[in-house]
XYZ file of C-alpha atoms in Angstrom:
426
model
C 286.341 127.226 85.586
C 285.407 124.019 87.649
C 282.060 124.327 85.869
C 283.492 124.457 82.518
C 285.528 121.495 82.935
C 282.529 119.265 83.809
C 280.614 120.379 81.040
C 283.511 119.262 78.966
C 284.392 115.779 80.532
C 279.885 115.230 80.169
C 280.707 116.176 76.045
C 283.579 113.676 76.132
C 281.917 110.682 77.723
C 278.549 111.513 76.966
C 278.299 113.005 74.139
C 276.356 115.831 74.687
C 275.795 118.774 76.586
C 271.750 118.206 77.005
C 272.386 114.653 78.608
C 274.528 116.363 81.736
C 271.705 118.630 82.575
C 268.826 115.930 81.852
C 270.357 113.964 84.778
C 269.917 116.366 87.667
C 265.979 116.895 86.404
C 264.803 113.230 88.321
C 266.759 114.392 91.861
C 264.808 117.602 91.781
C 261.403 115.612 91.322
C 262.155 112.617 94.266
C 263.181 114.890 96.986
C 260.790 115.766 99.885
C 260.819 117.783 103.004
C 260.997 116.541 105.990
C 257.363 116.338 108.132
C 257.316 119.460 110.447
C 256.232 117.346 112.997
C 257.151 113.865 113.872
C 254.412 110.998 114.318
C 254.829 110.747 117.939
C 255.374 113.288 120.541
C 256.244 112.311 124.034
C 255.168 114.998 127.027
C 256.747 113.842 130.646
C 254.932 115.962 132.993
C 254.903 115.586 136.935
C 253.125 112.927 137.318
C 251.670 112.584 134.308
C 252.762 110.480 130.610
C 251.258 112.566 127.630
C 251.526 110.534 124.185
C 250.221 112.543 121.261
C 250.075 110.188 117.791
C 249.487 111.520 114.378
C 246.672 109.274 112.616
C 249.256 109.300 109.468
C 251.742 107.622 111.612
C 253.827 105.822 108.921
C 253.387 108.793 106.441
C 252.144 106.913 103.987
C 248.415 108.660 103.783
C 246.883 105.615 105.286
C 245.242 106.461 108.985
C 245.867 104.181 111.583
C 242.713 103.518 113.830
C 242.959 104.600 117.352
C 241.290 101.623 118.504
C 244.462 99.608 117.071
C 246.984 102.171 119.157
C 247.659 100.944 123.021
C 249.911 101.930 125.930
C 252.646 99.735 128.065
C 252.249 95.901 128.819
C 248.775 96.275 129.869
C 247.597 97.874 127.209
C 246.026 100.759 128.350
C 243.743 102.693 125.527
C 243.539 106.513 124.198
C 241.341 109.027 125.601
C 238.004 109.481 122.311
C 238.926 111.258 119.468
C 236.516 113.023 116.800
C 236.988 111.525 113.639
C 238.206 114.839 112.540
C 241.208 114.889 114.550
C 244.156 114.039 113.046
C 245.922 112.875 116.284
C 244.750 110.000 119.370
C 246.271 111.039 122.509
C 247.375 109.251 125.467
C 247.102 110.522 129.210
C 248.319 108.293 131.918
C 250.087 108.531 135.472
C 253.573 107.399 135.427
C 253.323 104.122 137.378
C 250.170 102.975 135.653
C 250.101 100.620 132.163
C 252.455 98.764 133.741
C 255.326 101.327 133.286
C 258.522 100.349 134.256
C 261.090 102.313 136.314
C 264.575 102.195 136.959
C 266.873 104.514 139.078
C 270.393 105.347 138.235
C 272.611 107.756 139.692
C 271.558 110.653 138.246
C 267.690 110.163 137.286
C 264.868 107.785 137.298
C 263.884 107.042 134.171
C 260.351 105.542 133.199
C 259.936 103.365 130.076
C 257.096 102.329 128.193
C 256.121 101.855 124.628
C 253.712 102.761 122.361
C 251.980 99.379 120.369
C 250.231 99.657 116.791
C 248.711 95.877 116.452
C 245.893 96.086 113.434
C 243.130 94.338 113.044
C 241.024 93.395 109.618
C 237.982 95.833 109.252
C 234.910 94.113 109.000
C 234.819 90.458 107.316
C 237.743 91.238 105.482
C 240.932 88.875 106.450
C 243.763 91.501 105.118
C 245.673 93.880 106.752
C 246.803 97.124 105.336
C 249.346 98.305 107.501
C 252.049 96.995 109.602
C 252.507 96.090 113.259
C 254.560 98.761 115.218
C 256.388 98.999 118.572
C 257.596 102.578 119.451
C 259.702 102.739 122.920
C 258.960 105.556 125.079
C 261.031 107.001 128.035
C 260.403 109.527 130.286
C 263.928 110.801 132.529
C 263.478 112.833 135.832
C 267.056 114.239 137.277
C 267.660 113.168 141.225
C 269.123 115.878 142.199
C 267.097 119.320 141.666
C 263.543 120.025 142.110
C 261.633 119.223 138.981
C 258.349 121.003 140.081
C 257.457 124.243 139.702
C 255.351 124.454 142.659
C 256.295 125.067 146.266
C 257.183 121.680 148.822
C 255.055 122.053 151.115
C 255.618 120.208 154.519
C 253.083 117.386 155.951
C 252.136 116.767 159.135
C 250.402 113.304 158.059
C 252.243 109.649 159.087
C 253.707 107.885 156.745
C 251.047 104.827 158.015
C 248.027 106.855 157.593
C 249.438 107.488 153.688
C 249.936 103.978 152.897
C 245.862 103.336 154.636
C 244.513 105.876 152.432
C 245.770 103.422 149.521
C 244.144 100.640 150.402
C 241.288 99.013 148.370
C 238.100 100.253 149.278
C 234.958 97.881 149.916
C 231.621 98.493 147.961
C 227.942 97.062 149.125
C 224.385 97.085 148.357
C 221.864 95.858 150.147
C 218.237 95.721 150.176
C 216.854 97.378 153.454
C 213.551 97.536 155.449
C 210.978 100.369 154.246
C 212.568 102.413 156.957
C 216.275 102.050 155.835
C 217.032 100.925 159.470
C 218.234 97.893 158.868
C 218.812 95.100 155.538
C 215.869 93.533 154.320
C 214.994 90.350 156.422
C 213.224 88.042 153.546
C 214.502 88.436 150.109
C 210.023 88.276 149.147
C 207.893 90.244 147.221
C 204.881 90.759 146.138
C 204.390 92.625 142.790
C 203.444 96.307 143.495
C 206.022 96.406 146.166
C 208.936 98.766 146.452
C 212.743 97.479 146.657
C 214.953 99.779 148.921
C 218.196 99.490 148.192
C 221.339 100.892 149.978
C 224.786 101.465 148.365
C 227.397 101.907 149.871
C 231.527 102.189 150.391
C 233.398 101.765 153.105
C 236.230 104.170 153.402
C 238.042 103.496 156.272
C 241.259 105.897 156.688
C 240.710 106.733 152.855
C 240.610 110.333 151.935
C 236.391 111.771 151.801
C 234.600 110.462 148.980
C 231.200 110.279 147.353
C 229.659 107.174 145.670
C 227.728 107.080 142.612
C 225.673 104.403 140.874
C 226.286 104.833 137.450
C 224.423 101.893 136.150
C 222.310 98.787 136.983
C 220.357 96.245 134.897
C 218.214 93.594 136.332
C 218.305 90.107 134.331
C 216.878 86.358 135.510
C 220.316 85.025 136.220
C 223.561 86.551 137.948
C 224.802 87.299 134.656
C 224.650 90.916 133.466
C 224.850 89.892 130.047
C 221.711 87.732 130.453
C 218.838 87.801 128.280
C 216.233 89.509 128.516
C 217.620 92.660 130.813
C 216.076 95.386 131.584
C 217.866 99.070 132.501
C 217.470 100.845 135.670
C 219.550 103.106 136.195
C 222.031 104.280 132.918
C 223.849 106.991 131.110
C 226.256 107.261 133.992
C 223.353 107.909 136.987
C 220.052 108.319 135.566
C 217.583 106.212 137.078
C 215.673 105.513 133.458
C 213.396 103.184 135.413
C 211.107 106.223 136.971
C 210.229 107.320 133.368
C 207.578 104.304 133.043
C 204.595 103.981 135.332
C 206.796 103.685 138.706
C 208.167 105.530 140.829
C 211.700 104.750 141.471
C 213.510 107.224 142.583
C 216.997 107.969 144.428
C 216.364 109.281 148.391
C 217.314 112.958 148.911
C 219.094 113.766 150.838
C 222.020 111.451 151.129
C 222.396 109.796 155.111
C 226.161 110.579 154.432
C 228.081 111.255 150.889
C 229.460 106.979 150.470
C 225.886 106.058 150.997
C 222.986 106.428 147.810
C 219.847 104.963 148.655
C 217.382 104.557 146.138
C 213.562 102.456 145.416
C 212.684 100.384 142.551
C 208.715 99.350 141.844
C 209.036 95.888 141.570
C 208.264 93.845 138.162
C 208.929 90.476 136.960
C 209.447 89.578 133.014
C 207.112 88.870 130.742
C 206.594 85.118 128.755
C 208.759 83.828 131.715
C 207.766 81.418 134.538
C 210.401 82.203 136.781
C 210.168 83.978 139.485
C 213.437 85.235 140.644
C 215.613 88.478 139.503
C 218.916 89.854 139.946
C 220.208 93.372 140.072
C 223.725 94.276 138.914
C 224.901 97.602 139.786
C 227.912 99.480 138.435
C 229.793 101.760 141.519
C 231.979 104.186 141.071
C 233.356 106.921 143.895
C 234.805 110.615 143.043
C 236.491 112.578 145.866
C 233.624 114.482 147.865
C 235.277 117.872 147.339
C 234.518 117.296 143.610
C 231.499 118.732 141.842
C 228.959 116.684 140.462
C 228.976 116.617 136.493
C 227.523 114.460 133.599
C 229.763 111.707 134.223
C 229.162 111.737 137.725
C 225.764 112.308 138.942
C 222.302 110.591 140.605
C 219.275 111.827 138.741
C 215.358 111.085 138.810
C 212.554 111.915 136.888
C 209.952 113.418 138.474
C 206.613 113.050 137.069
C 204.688 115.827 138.639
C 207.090 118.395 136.829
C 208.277 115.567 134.086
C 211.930 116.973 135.217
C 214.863 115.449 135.753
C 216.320 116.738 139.457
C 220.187 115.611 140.908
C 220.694 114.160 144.910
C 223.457 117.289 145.031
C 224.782 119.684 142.595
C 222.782 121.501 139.360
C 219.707 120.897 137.745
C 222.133 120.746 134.062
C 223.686 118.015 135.038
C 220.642 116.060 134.374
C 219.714 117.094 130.694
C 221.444 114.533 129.053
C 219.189 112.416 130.845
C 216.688 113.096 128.469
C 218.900 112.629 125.074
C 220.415 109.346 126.361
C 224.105 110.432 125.694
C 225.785 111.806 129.227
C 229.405 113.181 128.835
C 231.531 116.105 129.569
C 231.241 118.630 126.509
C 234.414 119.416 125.115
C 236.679 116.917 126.651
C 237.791 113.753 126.194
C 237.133 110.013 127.853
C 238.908 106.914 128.379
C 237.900 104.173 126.386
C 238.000 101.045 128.092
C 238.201 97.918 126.748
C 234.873 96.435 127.620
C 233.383 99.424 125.510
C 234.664 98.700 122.746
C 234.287 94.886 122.815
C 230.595 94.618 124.411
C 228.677 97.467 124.453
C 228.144 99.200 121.025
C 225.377 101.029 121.755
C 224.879 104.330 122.961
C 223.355 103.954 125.716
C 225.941 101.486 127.376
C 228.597 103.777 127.170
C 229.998 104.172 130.395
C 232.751 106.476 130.929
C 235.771 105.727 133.808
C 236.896 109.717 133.503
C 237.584 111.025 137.225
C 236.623 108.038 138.067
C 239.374 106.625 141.632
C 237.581 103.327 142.658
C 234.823 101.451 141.378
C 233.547 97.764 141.173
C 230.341 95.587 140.172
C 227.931 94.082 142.448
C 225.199 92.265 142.388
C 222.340 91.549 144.562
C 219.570 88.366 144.410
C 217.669 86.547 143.998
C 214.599 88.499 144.594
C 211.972 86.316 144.828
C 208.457 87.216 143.635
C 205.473 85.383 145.436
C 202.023 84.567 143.089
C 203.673 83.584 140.042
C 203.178 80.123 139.030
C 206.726 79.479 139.471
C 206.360 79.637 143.105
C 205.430 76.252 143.519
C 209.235 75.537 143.358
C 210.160 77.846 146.200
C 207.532 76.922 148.336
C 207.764 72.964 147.621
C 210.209 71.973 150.759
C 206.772 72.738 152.936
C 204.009 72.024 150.452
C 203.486 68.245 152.515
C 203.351 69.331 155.589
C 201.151 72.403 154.242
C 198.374 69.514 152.721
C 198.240 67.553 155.516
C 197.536 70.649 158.108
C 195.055 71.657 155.373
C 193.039 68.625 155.549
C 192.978 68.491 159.110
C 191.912 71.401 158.951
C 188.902 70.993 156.955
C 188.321 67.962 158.946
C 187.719 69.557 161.946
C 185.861 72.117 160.246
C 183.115 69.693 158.454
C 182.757 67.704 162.042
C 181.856 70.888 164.169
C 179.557 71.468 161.263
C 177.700 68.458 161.494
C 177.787 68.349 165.551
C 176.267 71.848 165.263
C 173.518 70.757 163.193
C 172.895 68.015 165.182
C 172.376 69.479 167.956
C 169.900 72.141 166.457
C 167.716 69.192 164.806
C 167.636 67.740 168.847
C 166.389 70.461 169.900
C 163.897 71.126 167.774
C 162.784 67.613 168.517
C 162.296 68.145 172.110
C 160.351 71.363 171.765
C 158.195 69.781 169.534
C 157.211 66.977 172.164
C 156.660 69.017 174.755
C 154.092 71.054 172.994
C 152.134 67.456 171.973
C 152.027 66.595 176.153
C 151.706 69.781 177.151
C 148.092 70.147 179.385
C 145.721 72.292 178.407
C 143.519 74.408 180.728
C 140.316 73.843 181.322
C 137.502 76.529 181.594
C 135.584 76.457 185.459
């Protein structure tokens, strides 16, 4: 009946039957379903901030790059995605990326957001999508256990905790052949062998194991200097041994925060100077964990052409030879530095598992019989002439006294034999 009486009111005002149904044809055709699963998913684990974010984040078709996505106030970037993946994750701790925190009565609650801030592809000056700010909070009630594991008590001081925080200290040196003791004169000649000791210093910290994952050597302190050349790279292979040298890290380790390794010196080509500097990447894992691809010391070894680790399995050290190190199947953190300087692949360096680490460098090295060394040695190149000449001074005089003294002789024997009498026959 209610049906009917529409229809009729559509034939008075309308005129027509067909024009009541033709309007309900264009609401069929505009409505959608809702996405099954929403453009940002939020996991609050432990200790642990899990941000999953579908490339199609505004639904519109158009893929966001994950290289435009960051996390918190200090920006903190996704873990590498395939480019067939249709999401860019997140995995951080809950007090890093500048998280805030805030405790009420009931929970503490930890806030963050996630940022979308495009940038033009290319040379192209236009932007295709929008800049987005999603806020993110994690909530953890005060009052019941939120783990599912047992508490466990702990005999350890609440000093000793806070000491095993602190920051550690990272070295390298260049020691005597023996390894006894640092390198007295920063000299070379060229055919000699650099020794030189990493090291970190630990103090109270919990055990770990250092790792030089890579080191270039350059003319200046700047390790973005040009020309460079690569010693050790791909996250711990020392790429220098595969020329004509044999560099090499020392097995075994003296203890695991200390790597010792040698470098055949060299100098650069089409260049007078005759100074370098080494910059070495350092990086330290917890010694209970195993060695991988990420995290490794590797040399090549020319009698077997093999590439052999300080500690764990020969496997680790493949990737050595393809120049792309990495843990198959999982993902990295892609820092910031990656992206902006180092394209390449074999700059890559990966900060996965990764608790400390920090740059050094050490220099100059100076290389003697280049024709640069007149500059190093000029503060004693006076005094140097003068004792030269004096030298030769003295050296020219005794000549001629020596001579002298021959022709004298020779003078006197020959008198004597003129005056000399001769015998007589009785």
């Amino acid at each position: 009946m209610g049906l009917s009486h529409g229809l009729f009111i559509c034939f008075l005002l309308l005129g027509g039957v067909e024009l009541c149904y033709l309007q309900t044809t264009p609401w069929r055709e505009t409505y959608y379903s809702l996405p099954s699963r929403p453009p940002v998913v939020v996991e609050c684990l432990e200790a642990q901030l899990v941000v999953t974010v579908s490339k199609n984040l505004f639904g519109t078709g158009k893929l966001v790059r994950p290289a435009d996505l960051s996390l918190g106030p200090q920006n903190c970037e996704p873990l590498v995605s395939m480019d067939a993946d249709d999401v860019v994750r997140f995995e951080v701790g809950l007090h890093e990326c500048g998280n805030g925190v805030q405790v009420t009565d009931s929970a503490l609650v930890y806030s963050t957001f996630l940022l979308h801030s495009p940038r033009p592809e290319g040379n192209l000056s236009i932007l295709r999508t929008n800049r987005a700010e999603v806020p993110i909070e994690c909530r953890y009630p005060r009052h019941s256990n939120v783990s599912s594991q047992a508490i466990l008590p702990t005999w350890v001081p609440f000093r000793t905790t806070m000491l095993s925080e602190e920051k550690l200290v990272f070295s390298l040196h260049l020691m005597e052949e023996d390894w006894g003791s640092e390198k007295r004169s920063p000299t070379f000649q060229l055919g000699d062998v650099a020794h030189l000791q990493a090291e970190v210093h630990t103090g109270s910290h919990v055990p770990l194991r250092l790792f030089v994952d890579h080191c270039l050597a350059t003319l200046t302190p700047d390790r973005n200097a040009s020309p460079h050349h690569t010693i050790v790279d791909f996250h711990g292979c020392l790429v220098d041994g595969l020329s004509d040298t044999s560099s090499a890290f020392k097995r075994p380790r003296p203890k695991p925060e200390t790597l010792q390794f040698t470098v055949d010196m060299f100098h650069f080509a089409n260049d007078s100077r005759n100074t370098i500097y080494i910059t070495c990447h350092l990086k330290v894992t917890p010694a209970d964990q195993v060695p991988d691809q990420l995290n490794k010391a590797c040399s090549f070894i020319k009698s077997t052409k093999r590439w052999y680790p300080v500690e764990g399995t020969a496997d680790i050290c493949h990737c050595c030879n393809k120049g792309s190190c990495g843990l198959p199947g999982s993902s990295r953190r892609l820092s910031r530095l990656e992206r902006g300087q180092h394209k390449s692949a074999s700059r890559t360096r990966s900060r996965r598992h990764v608790t400390e680490e920090a740059e050094i460098t050490v220099g100059p090295l100076i290389f003697l019989g280049k024709a640069g060394d007149r500059g190093v040695e000029g503060s004693t190149s006076p005094h140097t002439s003068v004792m030269l000449g004096l030298g030769l001074a003295t050296v020219v005089s005794l000549t001629l006294a020596t001579m002298g003294l021959v022709l004298a002789r020779r003078h006197r024997s020959a008198s004597r034999s003129v005056i000399c009498p001769m015998s007589v026959p009785q």
